[in-house]
PDB file of C-alpha atoms in Angstrom:
ATOM      1  CA  MET A   1     -11.302  -5.477   1.038  1.00 34.00           C
ATOM      2  CA  THR A   2     -13.621  -6.172  -1.827  1.00 36.00           C
ATOM      3  CA  PRO A   3     -15.409  -9.501  -1.671  1.00 38.00           C
ATOM      4  CA  GLU A   4     -13.486 -11.144  -4.487  1.00 34.00           C
ATOM      5  CA  HIS A   5     -10.464 -11.265  -2.165  1.00 35.00           C
ATOM      6  CA  THR A   6     -11.215 -14.152   0.155  1.00 32.00           C
ATOM      7  CA  THR A   7      -8.808 -15.972   2.400  1.00 32.00           C
ATOM      8  CA  GLY A   8     -10.588 -18.914   3.931  1.00 32.00           C
ATOM      9  CA  ALA A   9      -9.302 -17.772   7.326  1.00 34.00           C
ATOM     10  CA  ARG A  10     -11.597 -17.019  10.243  1.00 34.00           C
ATOM     11  CA  HIS A  11     -13.470 -13.723   9.942  1.00 37.00           C
ATOM     12  CA  THR A  12     -12.669 -13.093   6.309  1.00 37.00           C
ATOM     13  CA  PRO A  13     -15.205 -11.905   3.743  1.00 36.00           C
ATOM     14  CA  THR A  14     -16.563 -14.477   1.344  1.00 35.00           C
ATOM     15  CA  GLY A  15     -19.258 -12.748  -0.591  1.00 36.00           C
ATOM     16  CA  HIS A  16     -19.895 -10.028   1.985  1.00 39.00           C
ATOM     17  CA  THR A  17     -19.861  -6.692   0.337  1.00 42.00           C
ATOM     18  CA  PRO A  18     -18.918  -3.103   1.030  1.00 48.00           C
ATOM     19  CA  THR A  19     -21.497  -1.040   2.762  1.00 48.00           C
ATOM     20  CA  GLY A  20     -22.365   1.757   0.402  1.00 51.00           C
ATOM     21  CA  HIS A  21     -19.568   3.857   1.852  1.00 57.00           C
ATOM     22  CA  THR A  22     -16.956   5.461  -0.325  1.00 48.00           C
ATOM     23  CA  PRO A  23     -13.556   6.865   0.552  1.00 42.00           C
ATOM     24  CA  THR A  24     -15.154  10.329   0.499  1.00 40.00           C
ATOM     25  CA  GLY A  25     -13.407  11.069  -2.741  1.00 36.00           C
ATOM     26  CA  HIS A  26      -9.930  10.419  -1.345  1.00 37.00           C
ATOM     27  CA  THR A  27      -8.320   8.691  -4.282  1.00 34.00           C
ATOM     28  CA  PRO A  28      -4.589   8.223  -4.677  1.00 34.00           C
ATOM     29  CA  THR A  29      -4.007  11.232  -6.883  1.00 33.00           C
ATOM     30  CA  GLY A  30      -0.415  12.124  -7.475  1.00 34.00           C
ATOM     31  CA  GLN A  31       0.846   8.860  -5.991  1.00 39.00           C
ATOM     32  CA  ALA A  32       3.059   6.805  -8.236  1.00 39.00           C
ATOM     33  CA  PRO A  33       2.180   3.171  -7.614  1.00 42.00           C
ATOM     34  CA  THR A  34       4.961   0.866  -6.549  1.00 45.00           C
ATOM     35  CA  GLY A  35       4.722  -2.874  -6.941  1.00 49.00           C
ATOM     36  CA  PRO A  36       3.502  -5.007  -9.838  1.00 47.00           C
ATOM     37  CA  THR A  37       2.868  -3.124 -13.053  1.00 44.00           C
ATOM     38  CA  PRO A  38       0.556  -4.914 -15.487  1.00 43.00           C
ATOM     39  CA  ALA A  39       0.846  -4.277 -19.187  1.00 42.00           C
ATOM     40  CA  ARG A  40      -0.941  -1.130 -20.286  1.00 46.00           C
ATOM     41  CA  HIS A  41      -3.901  -1.626 -22.573  1.00 46.00           C
ATOM     42  CA  THR A  42      -4.231   0.542 -25.641  1.00 47.00           C
ATOM     43  CA  GLY A  43      -7.062   2.986 -25.132  1.00 60.00           C
ATOM     44  CA  THR A  44      -7.291   2.419 -21.370  1.00 64.00           C
ATOM     45  CA  THR A  45      -8.929   5.283 -19.488  1.00 66.00           C
ATOM     46  CA  VAL A  46      -7.544   6.148 -16.052  1.00 62.00           C
ATOM     47  CA  SER A  47     -10.189   6.770 -13.387  1.00 58.00           C
ATOM     48  CA  HIS A  48      -9.442   7.610  -9.780  1.00 59.00           C
ATOM     49  CA  ASN A  49     -12.684   5.999  -8.628  1.00 71.00           C
ATOM     50  CA  LEU A  50     -15.038   4.652 -11.267  1.00 76.00           C
ATOM     51  CA  LEU A  51     -17.673   3.531  -8.748  1.00 81.00           C
ATOM     52  CA  THR A  52     -17.671   6.801  -6.820  1.00 80.00           C
ATOM     53  CA  ASP A  53     -18.576   8.529 -10.078  1.00 83.00           C
ATOM     54  CA  GLN A  54     -21.397   6.028 -10.713  1.00 89.00           C
ATOM     55  CA  PRO A  55     -23.226   5.338  -7.432  1.00 95.00           C
ATOM     56  CA  ALA A  56     -25.885   3.143  -9.042  1.00 94.00           C
ATOM     57  CA  LEU A  57     -23.144   0.942 -10.479  1.00 91.00           C
ATOM     58  CA  TYR A  58     -21.539   0.828  -7.020  1.00 92.00           C
ATOM     59  CA  GLU A  59     -24.723  -0.471  -5.413  1.00 94.00           C
ATOM     60  CA  ALA A  60     -25.167  -3.010  -8.208  1.00 91.00           C
ATOM     61  CA  ARG A  61     -21.613  -4.272  -7.754  1.00 89.00           C
ATOM     62  CA  PHE A  62     -21.765  -4.250  -3.946  1.00 89.00           C
ATOM     63  CA  PRO A  63     -25.362  -4.946  -2.894  1.00 91.00           C
ATOM     64  CA  ASP A  64     -26.295  -5.111   0.778  1.00 93.00           C
ATOM     65  CA  PRO A  65     -29.979  -6.120   0.683  1.00 92.00           C
ATOM     66  CA  GLU A  66     -30.016  -7.163   4.343  1.00 94.00           C
ATOM     67  CA  ARG A  67     -28.430  -3.857   5.423  1.00 95.00           C
ATOM     68  CA  LEU A  68     -25.875  -5.858   7.360  1.00 95.00           C
ATOM     69  CA  ALA A  69     -23.476  -2.944   7.822  1.00 96.00           C
ATOM     70  CA  GLY A  70     -26.165  -0.574   9.036  1.00 97.00           C
ATOM     71  CA  ARG A  71     -27.533  -3.171  11.443  1.00 97.00           C
ATOM     72  CA  TRP A  72     -24.034  -3.877  12.790  1.00 97.00           C
ATOM     73  CA  ALA A  73     -23.439  -0.152  13.301  1.00 98.00           C
ATOM     74  CA  GLU A  74     -26.773   0.263  15.102  1.00 98.00           C
ATOM     75  CA  ASP A  75     -25.967  -2.732  17.311  1.00 97.00           C
ATOM     76  CA  SER A  76     -22.603  -1.175  18.197  1.00 97.00           C
ATOM     77  CA  LEU A  77     -24.254   2.137  19.063  1.00 98.00           C
ATOM     78  CA  ARG A  78     -26.841   0.438  21.261  1.00 97.00           C
ATOM     79  CA  ARG A  79     -24.253  -1.799  22.900  1.00 95.00           C
ATOM     80  CA  TYR A  80     -22.357   1.217  24.220  1.00 96.00           C
ATOM     81  CA  GLY A  81     -25.330   3.488  24.867  1.00 96.00           C
ATOM     82  CA  ALA A  82     -24.810   6.112  22.162  1.00 98.00           C
ATOM     83  CA  GLY A  83     -27.157   9.079  21.990  1.00 97.00           C
ATOM     84  CA  PRO A  84     -29.375   9.743  18.968  1.00 98.00           C
ATOM     85  CA  ARG A  85     -27.254  12.228  16.974  1.00 98.00           C
ATOM     86  CA  VAL A  86     -25.028  10.311  14.536  1.00 98.00           C
ATOM     87  CA  LEU A  87     -22.525  11.379  11.880  1.00 98.00           C
ATOM     88  CA  ASP A  88     -21.966   8.767   9.156  1.00 98.00           C
ATOM     89  CA  LEU A  89     -18.516   9.780   7.916  1.00 98.00           C
ATOM     90  CA  GLY A  90     -17.854   8.662   4.347  1.00 97.00           C
ATOM     91  CA  CYS A  91     -21.534   7.841   3.861  1.00 97.00           C
ATOM     92  CA  GLY A  92     -21.263   7.050   0.144  1.00 96.00           C
ATOM     93  CA  THR A  93     -24.605   6.048  -1.349  1.00 97.00           C
ATOM     94  CA  GLY A  94     -26.358   6.638   1.977  1.00 98.00           C
ATOM     95  CA  ARG A  95     -27.611   3.098   2.561  1.00 97.00           C
ATOM     96  CA  ASP A  96     -26.292   2.832   6.106  1.00 98.00           C
ATOM     97  CA  ALA A  97     -27.144   6.410   7.042  1.00 98.00           C
ATOM     98  CA  ALA A  98     -30.724   5.730   5.966  1.00 98.00           C
ATOM     99  CA  HIS A  99     -30.840   2.524   8.023  1.00 98.00           C
ATOM    100  CA  LEU A 100     -29.670   4.381  11.128  1.00 98.00           C
ATOM    101  CA  HIS A 101     -32.276   7.055  10.401  1.00 98.00           C
ATOM    102  CA  ARG A 102     -35.004   4.410  10.242  1.00 98.00           C
ATOM    103  CA  ALA A 103     -33.752   3.079  13.574  1.00 98.00           C
ATOM    104  CA  GLY A 104     -34.778   6.411  15.080  1.00 98.00           C
ATOM    105  CA  ARG A 105     -31.518   8.347  15.003  1.00 98.00           C
ATOM    106  CA  ALA A 106     -30.914  11.891  13.805  1.00 98.00           C
ATOM    107  CA  VAL A 107     -28.320  11.174  11.122  1.00 98.00           C
ATOM    108  CA  THR A 108     -25.992  13.373   9.114  1.00 98.00           C
ATOM    109  CA  GLY A 109     -24.203  11.684   6.217  1.00 98.00           C
ATOM    110  CA  ALA A 110     -20.946  13.289   5.085  1.00 98.00           C
ATOM    111  CA  ASP A 111     -18.983  12.560   1.929  1.00 97.00           C
ATOM    112  CA  LEU A 112     -16.668  14.396  -0.457  1.00 95.00           C
ATOM    113  CA  SER A 113     -18.229  12.935  -3.617  1.00 94.00           C
ATOM    114  CA  ASP A 114     -20.949  15.176  -5.052  1.00 95.00           C
ATOM    115  CA  ALA A 115     -22.219  12.266  -7.156  1.00 95.00           C
ATOM    116  CA  MET A 116     -22.619  10.071  -4.080  1.00 96.00           C
ATOM    117  CA  LEU A 117     -24.370  12.820  -2.115  1.00 98.00           C
ATOM    118  CA  GLU A 118     -26.805  13.516  -4.949  1.00 97.00           C
ATOM    119  CA  TYR A 119     -27.571   9.798  -5.213  1.00 98.00           C
ATOM    120  CA  ALA A 120     -27.998   9.453  -1.439  1.00 98.00           C
ATOM    121  CA  ARG A 121     -30.490  12.320  -1.274  1.00 98.00           C
ATOM    122  CA  ALA A 122     -32.526  10.823  -4.124  1.00 98.00           C
ATOM    123  CA  HIS A 123     -32.408   7.128  -3.204  1.00 98.00           C
ATOM    124  CA  HIS A 124     -31.863   7.027   0.571  1.00 98.00           C
ATOM    125  CA  PRO A 125     -33.723  10.037   1.973  1.00 98.00           C
ATOM    126  CA  GLY A 126     -34.131  10.848   5.637  1.00 98.00           C
ATOM    127  CA  PRO A 127     -30.636  11.798   6.809  1.00 98.00           C
ATOM    128  CA  ARG A 128     -29.154  15.227   6.224  1.00 98.00           C
ATOM    129  CA  TYR A 129     -26.352  14.909   3.671  1.00 98.00           C
ATOM    130  CA  VAL A 130     -23.407  17.319   3.607  1.00 98.00           C
ATOM    131  CA  ARG A 131     -20.139  17.603   1.724  1.00 98.00           C
ATOM    132  CA  ALA A 132     -17.079  17.204   3.943  1.00 97.00           C
ATOM    133  CA  ASP A 133     -13.474  16.047   3.731  1.00 97.00           C
ATOM    134  CA  LEU A 134     -12.873  13.391   6.371  1.00 96.00           C
ATOM    135  CA  ARG A 135      -9.235  14.449   6.745  1.00 97.00           C
ATOM    136  CA  SER A 136     -10.328  17.773   8.219  1.00 97.00           C
ATOM    137  CA  PHE A 137     -13.917  18.849   8.773  1.00 97.00           C
ATOM    138  CA  ASP A 138     -15.876  21.126  11.067  1.00 97.00           C
ATOM    139  CA  LEU A 139     -19.581  20.384  11.450  1.00 97.00           C
ATOM    140  CA  GLY A 140     -19.881  22.124  14.787  1.00 96.00           C
ATOM    141  CA  GLU A 141     -18.485  21.466  18.248  1.00 96.00           C
ATOM    142  CA  GLY A 142     -20.206  18.743  20.257  1.00 95.00           C
ATOM    143  CA  THR A 143     -22.797  18.315  17.512  1.00 96.00           C
ATOM    144  CA  PHE A 144     -22.947  14.503  17.562  1.00 98.00           C
ATOM    145  CA  ASP A 145     -23.281  11.670  20.050  1.00 98.00           C
ATOM    146  CA  ALA A 146     -21.527   9.225  17.729  1.00 98.00           C
ATOM    147  CA  VAL A 147     -19.404   9.128  14.591  1.00 98.00           C
ATOM    148  CA  VAL A 148     -19.662   6.007  12.425  1.00 98.00           C
ATOM    149  CA  CYS A 149     -16.860   5.328   9.932  1.00 98.00           C
ATOM    150  CA  LEU A 150     -17.394   2.089   7.982  1.00 97.00           C
ATOM    151  CA  ASP A 151     -15.765   0.136   5.164  1.00 95.00           C
ATOM    152  CA  SER A 152     -12.189   1.307   5.806  1.00 96.00           C
ATOM    153  CA  ALA A 153     -13.065   4.963   5.206  1.00 95.00           C
ATOM    154  CA  LEU A 154     -10.726   5.867   8.073  1.00 97.00           C
ATOM    155  CA  LEU A 155      -7.835   4.245   6.198  1.00 97.00           C
ATOM    156  CA  TYR A 156      -8.042   6.740   3.355  1.00 95.00           C
ATOM    157  CA  CYS A 157      -6.109   8.965   5.740  1.00 97.00           C
ATOM    158  CA  ARG A 158      -2.813   7.725   4.356  1.00 97.00           C
ATOM    159  CA  THR A 159      -0.402   9.896   6.324  1.00 97.00           C
ATOM    160  CA  ASN A 160      -0.032  10.581  10.036  1.00 97.00           C
ATOM    161  CA  ASP A 161      -1.070  14.201   9.495  1.00 98.00           C
ATOM    162  CA  GLU A 162      -4.255  13.141   7.701  1.00 98.00           C
ATOM    163  CA  LEU A 163      -5.091  10.626  10.428  1.00 98.00           C
ATOM    164  CA  ASP A 164      -4.478  13.271  13.094  1.00 98.00           C
ATOM    165  CA  GLY A 165      -6.772  15.615  11.170  1.00 98.00           C
ATOM    166  CA  LEU A 166      -9.583  13.068  11.057  1.00 98.00           C
ATOM    167  CA  LEU A 167      -9.379  12.169  14.744  1.00 98.00           C
ATOM    168  CA  ALA A 168      -9.113  15.803  15.834  1.00 98.00           C
ATOM    169  CA  SER A 169     -12.173  16.586  13.706  1.00 98.00           C
ATOM    170  CA  CYS A 170     -14.088  13.646  15.190  1.00 98.00           C
ATOM    171  CA  ARG A 171     -13.214  14.721  18.716  1.00 98.00           C
ATOM    172  CA  ARG A 172     -14.397  18.264  17.989  1.00 98.00           C
ATOM    173  CA  ALA A 173     -17.649  16.979  16.484  1.00 98.00           C
ATOM    174  CA  LEU A 174     -18.465  14.659  19.390  1.00 98.00           C
ATOM    175  CA  ALA A 175     -20.163  15.637  22.606  1.00 97.00           C
ATOM    176  CA  PRO A 176     -18.321  14.594  25.797  1.00 97.00           C
ATOM    177  CA  GLY A 177     -18.633  10.832  26.138  1.00 97.00           C
ATOM    178  CA  GLY A 178     -19.528  10.445  22.460  1.00 98.00           C
ATOM    179  CA  LEU A 179     -18.567   7.321  20.523  1.00 98.00           C
ATOM    180  CA  LEU A 180     -16.410   6.648  17.487  1.00 98.00           C
ATOM    181  CA  VAL A 181     -17.384   3.372  15.780  1.00 98.00           C
ATOM    182  CA  ALA A 182     -15.137   2.244  12.917  1.00 98.00           C
ATOM    183  CA  GLU A 183     -14.827  -0.840  10.714  1.00 97.00           C
ATOM    184  CA  MET A 184     -11.738  -1.333   8.569  1.00 97.00           C
ATOM    185  CA  ARG A 185      -9.022  -3.567   7.187  1.00 96.00           C
ATOM    186  CA  ASN A 186      -6.607  -4.948   9.769  1.00 97.00           C
ATOM    187  CA  GLY A 187      -2.969  -4.168   9.011  1.00 96.00           C
ATOM    188  CA  ALA A 188      -1.832  -6.957  11.340  1.00 96.00           C
ATOM    189  CA  TYR A 189      -3.464  -9.538   9.086  1.00 95.00           C
ATOM    190  CA  HIS A 190      -0.707  -8.996   6.524  1.00 94.00           C
ATOM    191  CA  LEU A 191       2.113  -9.799   8.949  1.00 93.00           C
ATOM    192  CA  GLY A 192       3.382 -13.075   7.503  1.00 90.00           C
ATOM    193  CA  ARG A 193       0.395 -13.562   5.193  1.00 92.00           C
ATOM    194  CA  THR A 194       0.447 -13.057   1.432  1.00 93.00           C
ATOM    195  CA  ASP A 195      -2.752 -14.858   0.388  1.00 92.00           C
ATOM    196  CA  LEU A 196      -4.444 -11.635  -0.761  1.00 90.00           C
ATOM    197  CA  LEU A 197      -1.423 -10.183  -2.521  1.00 95.00           C
ATOM    198  CA  GLY A 198       0.074 -10.216  -5.983  1.00 93.00           C
ATOM    199  CA  THR A 199      -2.290 -12.555  -7.832  1.00 94.00           C
ATOM    200  CA  PRO A 200      -4.867 -10.850 -10.089  1.00 97.00           C
ATOM    201  CA  VAL A 201      -8.435 -11.732  -9.111  1.00 96.00           C
ATOM    202  CA  GLN A 202     -11.304 -11.489 -11.584  1.00 96.00           C
ATOM    203  CA  HIS A 203     -14.967 -10.754 -10.968  1.00 94.00           C
ATOM    204  CA  THR A 204     -17.919 -10.495 -13.360  1.00 94.00           C
ATOM    205  CA  PHE A 205     -21.389  -9.036 -12.874  1.00 91.00           C
ATOM    206  CA  THR A 206     -24.177  -7.673 -15.068  1.00 92.00           C
ATOM    207  CA  TRP A 207     -25.723  -4.238 -14.689  1.00 90.00           C
ATOM    208  CA  ARG A 208     -28.455  -2.839 -16.933  1.00 90.00           C
ATOM    209  CA  GLY A 209     -27.790  -5.504 -19.538  1.00 92.00           C
ATOM    210  CA  THR A 210     -24.047  -4.842 -19.728  1.00 93.00           C
ATOM    211  CA  VAL A 211     -21.505  -7.378 -18.495  1.00 95.00           C
ATOM    212  CA  HIS A 212     -18.765  -5.763 -16.398  1.00 93.00           C
ATOM    213  CA  ARG A 213     -15.495  -7.526 -15.605  1.00 94.00           C
ATOM    214  CA  SER A 214     -12.840  -6.422 -13.149  1.00 93.00           C
ATOM    215  CA  THR A 215      -9.274  -7.633 -12.662  1.00 96.00           C
ATOM    216  CA  THR A 216      -7.854  -6.617  -9.286  1.00 96.00           C
ATOM    217  CA  THR A 217      -4.323  -6.807  -7.912  1.00 97.00           C
ATOM    218  CA  LEU A 218      -3.265  -5.913  -4.359  1.00 97.00           C
ATOM    219  CA  TRP A 219       0.234  -5.293  -3.059  1.00 97.00           C
ATOM    220  CA  ILE A 220       1.870  -3.680  -0.043  1.00 97.00           C
ATOM    221  CA  ASP A 221       3.877  -0.475  -0.258  1.00 97.00           C
ATOM    222  CA  ARG A 222       5.947  -1.075   2.878  1.00 95.00           C
ATOM    223  CA  ALA A 223       7.731   2.274   2.913  1.00 96.00           C
ATOM    224  CA  ALA A 224       4.420   4.159   2.943  1.00 96.00           C
ATOM    225  CA  GLN A 225       2.622   1.499   5.059  1.00 96.00           C
ATOM    226  CA  LEU A 226      -0.120   1.291   2.439  1.00 97.00           C
ATOM    227  CA  LEU A 227      -2.112  -1.489   0.846  1.00 97.00           C
ATOM    228  CA  ARG A 228      -2.346  -0.551  -2.823  1.00 97.00           C
ATOM    229  CA  ARG A 229      -4.864  -1.781  -5.371  1.00 95.00           C
ATOM    230  CA  ARG A 230      -4.934  -1.622  -9.150  1.00 95.00           C
ATOM    231  CA  ARG A 231      -8.210  -2.586 -10.813  1.00 93.00           C
ATOM    232  CA  ILE A 232      -8.945  -2.790 -14.542  1.00 94.00           C
ATOM    233  CA  TRP A 233     -12.625  -2.568 -15.509  1.00 94.00           C
ATOM    234  CA  ARG A 234     -13.930  -3.873 -18.834  1.00 94.00           C
ATOM    235  CA  ALA A 235     -17.473  -3.808 -20.189  1.00 93.00           C
ATOM    236  CA  ASP A 236     -18.938  -5.603 -23.190  1.00 93.00           C
ATOM    237  CA  ASP A 237     -20.547  -2.405 -24.522  1.00 92.00           C
ATOM    238  CA  GLY A 238     -17.497  -1.442 -26.568  1.00 90.00           C
ATOM    239  CA  SER A 239     -16.200   1.187 -24.141  1.00 90.00           C
ATOM    240  CA  PRO A 240     -12.433   1.248 -23.462  1.00 92.00           C
ATOM    241  CA  PRO A 241     -11.041  -0.405 -20.320  1.00 93.00           C
ATOM    242  CA  VAL A 242     -10.850   1.771 -17.220  1.00 91.00           C
ATOM    243  CA  GLU A 243      -7.939   1.594 -14.787  1.00 93.00           C
ATOM    244  CA  GLN A 244      -8.502   2.557 -11.151  1.00 91.00           C
ATOM    245  CA  CYS A 245      -5.802   2.847  -8.474  1.00 91.00           C
ATOM    246  CA  SER A 246      -6.531   3.057  -4.743  1.00 92.00           C
ATOM    247  CA  ALA A 247      -4.607   2.802  -1.481  1.00 95.00           C
ATOM    248  CA  TRP A 248      -5.400   2.267   2.193  1.00 97.00           C
ATOM    249  CA  ARG A 249      -3.285   2.969   5.252  1.00 97.00           C
ATOM    250  CA  LEU A 250      -2.345  -0.219   7.097  1.00 97.00           C
ATOM    251  CA  LEU A 251      -2.910   0.345  10.812  1.00 97.00           C
ATOM    252  CA  PHE A 252      -2.042  -2.225  13.459  1.00 97.00           C
ATOM    253  CA  PRO A 253      -4.208  -2.758  16.553  1.00 97.00           C
ATOM    254  CA  GLN A 254      -1.740  -1.332  19.076  1.00 97.00           C
ATOM    255  CA  GLU A 255      -0.914   1.560  16.749  1.00 97.00           C
ATOM    256  CA  LEU A 256      -4.612   2.344  16.516  1.00 97.00           C
ATOM    257  CA  ARG A 257      -4.996   2.241  20.305  1.00 97.00           C
ATOM    258  CA  TYR A 258      -2.063   4.632  20.655  1.00 98.00           C
ATOM    259  CA  VAL A 259      -3.243   7.219  18.151  1.00 98.00           C
ATOM    260  CA  LEU A 260      -6.780   7.143  19.548  1.00 98.00           C
ATOM    261  CA  ALA A 261      -5.460   7.732  23.073  1.00 98.00           C
ATOM    262  CA  ARG A 262      -3.363  10.667  21.835  1.00 97.00           C
ATOM    263  CA  HIS A 263      -6.535  12.295  20.562  1.00 98.00           C
ATOM    264  CA  GLY A 264      -8.500  11.729  23.735  1.00 98.00           C
ATOM    265  CA  PHE A 265     -10.351   8.492  22.994  1.00 98.00           C
ATOM    266  CA  GLU A 266     -10.676   5.515  25.329  1.00 98.00           C
ATOM    267  CA  VAL A 267     -10.904   2.244  23.406  1.00 97.00           C
ATOM    268  CA  LEU A 268     -13.924   0.277  24.623  1.00 97.00           C
ATOM    269  CA  GLY A 269     -13.694  -2.546  22.120  1.00 95.00           C
ATOM    270  CA  LEU A 270     -11.237  -3.654  19.441  1.00 96.00           C
ATOM    271  CA  ASP A 271     -11.699  -6.991  17.688  1.00 95.00           C
ATOM    272  CA  ASP A 272     -11.742  -8.834  14.378  1.00 95.00           C
ATOM    273  CA  GLY A 273     -15.403  -9.742  14.359  1.00 89.00           C
ATOM    274  CA  PRO A 274     -17.887 -10.991  13.618  1.00 92.00           C
ATOM    275  CA  GLY A 275     -18.676  -7.889  11.605  1.00 94.00           C
ATOM    276  CA  PRO A 276     -20.419  -6.832   8.399  1.00 93.00           C
ATOM    277  CA  ARG A 277     -17.466  -7.926   6.243  1.00 92.00           C
ATOM    278  CA  THR A 278     -16.389 -11.142   7.975  1.00 93.00           C
ATOM    279  CA  GLU A 279     -17.029 -14.835   7.484  1.00 90.00           C
ATOM    280  CA  PRO A 280     -19.017 -15.935   9.336  1.00 90.00           C
ATOM    281  CA  PRO A 281     -20.872 -12.637   9.179  1.00 90.00           C
ATOM    282  CA  TRP A 282     -22.210 -10.709  12.125  1.00 93.00           C
ATOM    283  CA  HIS A 283     -25.762 -11.408  13.291  1.00 91.00           C
ATOM    284  CA  GLU A 284     -27.915 -10.075  16.091  1.00 91.00           C
ATOM    285  CA  GLY A 285     -26.663 -11.466  19.383  1.00 87.00           C
ATOM    286  CA  ALA A 286     -23.194 -12.301  18.038  1.00 87.00           C
ATOM    287  CA  GLY A 287     -20.423 -12.059  20.606  1.00 83.00           C
ATOM    288  CA  ARG A 288     -17.176 -10.143  20.191  1.00 82.00           C
ATOM    289  CA  PRO A 289     -14.175 -12.336  20.983  1.00 80.00           C
ATOM    290  CA  GLY A 290     -11.541  -9.698  21.668  1.00 77.00           C
ATOM    291  CA  THR A 291      -9.070 -11.161  19.164  1.00 90.00           C
ATOM    292  CA  ALA A 292      -7.501  -9.056  16.409  1.00 93.00           C
ATOM    293  CA  ASP A 293      -6.002 -11.577  13.986  1.00 93.00           C
ATOM    294  CA  GLY A 294      -8.551 -11.541  11.150  1.00 94.00           C
ATOM    295  CA  ASP A 295      -8.475  -9.289   8.118  1.00 93.00           C
ATOM    296  CA  ARG A 296     -11.121  -6.885   9.468  1.00 96.00           C
ATOM    297  CA  LEU A 297     -10.827  -4.693  12.536  1.00 97.00           C
ATOM    298  CA  HIS A 298     -13.731  -3.216  14.511  1.00 97.00           C
ATOM    299  CA  VAL A 299     -13.149  -0.478  17.061  1.00 97.00           C
ATOM    300  CA  THR A 300     -15.395   1.442  19.425  1.00 97.00           C
ATOM    301  CA  ALA A 301     -13.858   4.335  21.358  1.00 98.00           C
ATOM    302  CA  ARG A 302     -15.286   6.959  23.701  1.00 98.00           C
ATOM    303  CA  ARG A 303     -14.342  10.638  23.721  1.00 98.00           C
ATOM    304  CA  THR A 304     -12.683  11.412  27.045  1.00 95.00           C
ATOM    305  CA  ALA A 305     -12.362  14.710  28.881  1.00 86.00           C
ATOM    306  CA  SER A 306      -8.821  15.420  27.675  1.00 78.00           C
ATOM    307  CA  THR A 307      -6.172  14.382  25.155  1.00 76.00           C
ATOM    308  CA  THR A 308      -2.664  13.066  25.805  1.00 70.00           C
ATOM    309  CA  ASN A 309      -0.980  15.266  23.174  1.00 60.00           C
TER     310      ASN A 309
END
């Protein structure tokens, strides 16, 4: 969830920003949105992911100067004794991959966006950056001690087949006993709650002297079990508005436990925070309560010797 969508509930983001991760280029192409349809604006340009195409704009819109997400990920890896070889899946601009690298880990950042990878190599050097599709990738068998998947990147697997492909790929990439650490939206939060849905939310920020304004609307596509987003971007430089549509799979805690077990992962921790996108935010020494009611979900799972398929 982007920070303009705040709830006031425990462990919800108020001003805490995405982590520099992108959905590895997985935009909702070919998906006809269902739900509210705002009036079309004459001259509007349709973009599948405006910020993925402009990584510098992404970091300006979603700054993380304290590297909160990277620090949380490193804390999770240390907490469960992960080895040094880490895959940052959906690494985006590379901020978190670079933080893990500075913490002494051998990091590979993977993303499907060429623009993001080019930016990461130039602005966040240290990790090895590779192009990969999170829905199905092969970076070698047993190559990593941990896979980190932040900022709901896992939820861009919108179908069961895509989710199976991601988890099978992660299992193949991990050494025996390796960890999967993921941070994402919590589908269970939307059971009986509508505070984030339907009402357009506006946000304004300035980048390189240009004022950018976004109007964002969220709604639930129940048949597909997706949270859909339509965002209209406007800038005061005379350029036409840009419309961006996205969607995330809504996974529930027990559903996530089940699918992880099917792919040979033992869940070590599953909770709603504190985390890098919660309020109050995570900090060093923060406990993990074991509840799963907030709008963010944090999971750590270990690769076991066999699957239950």
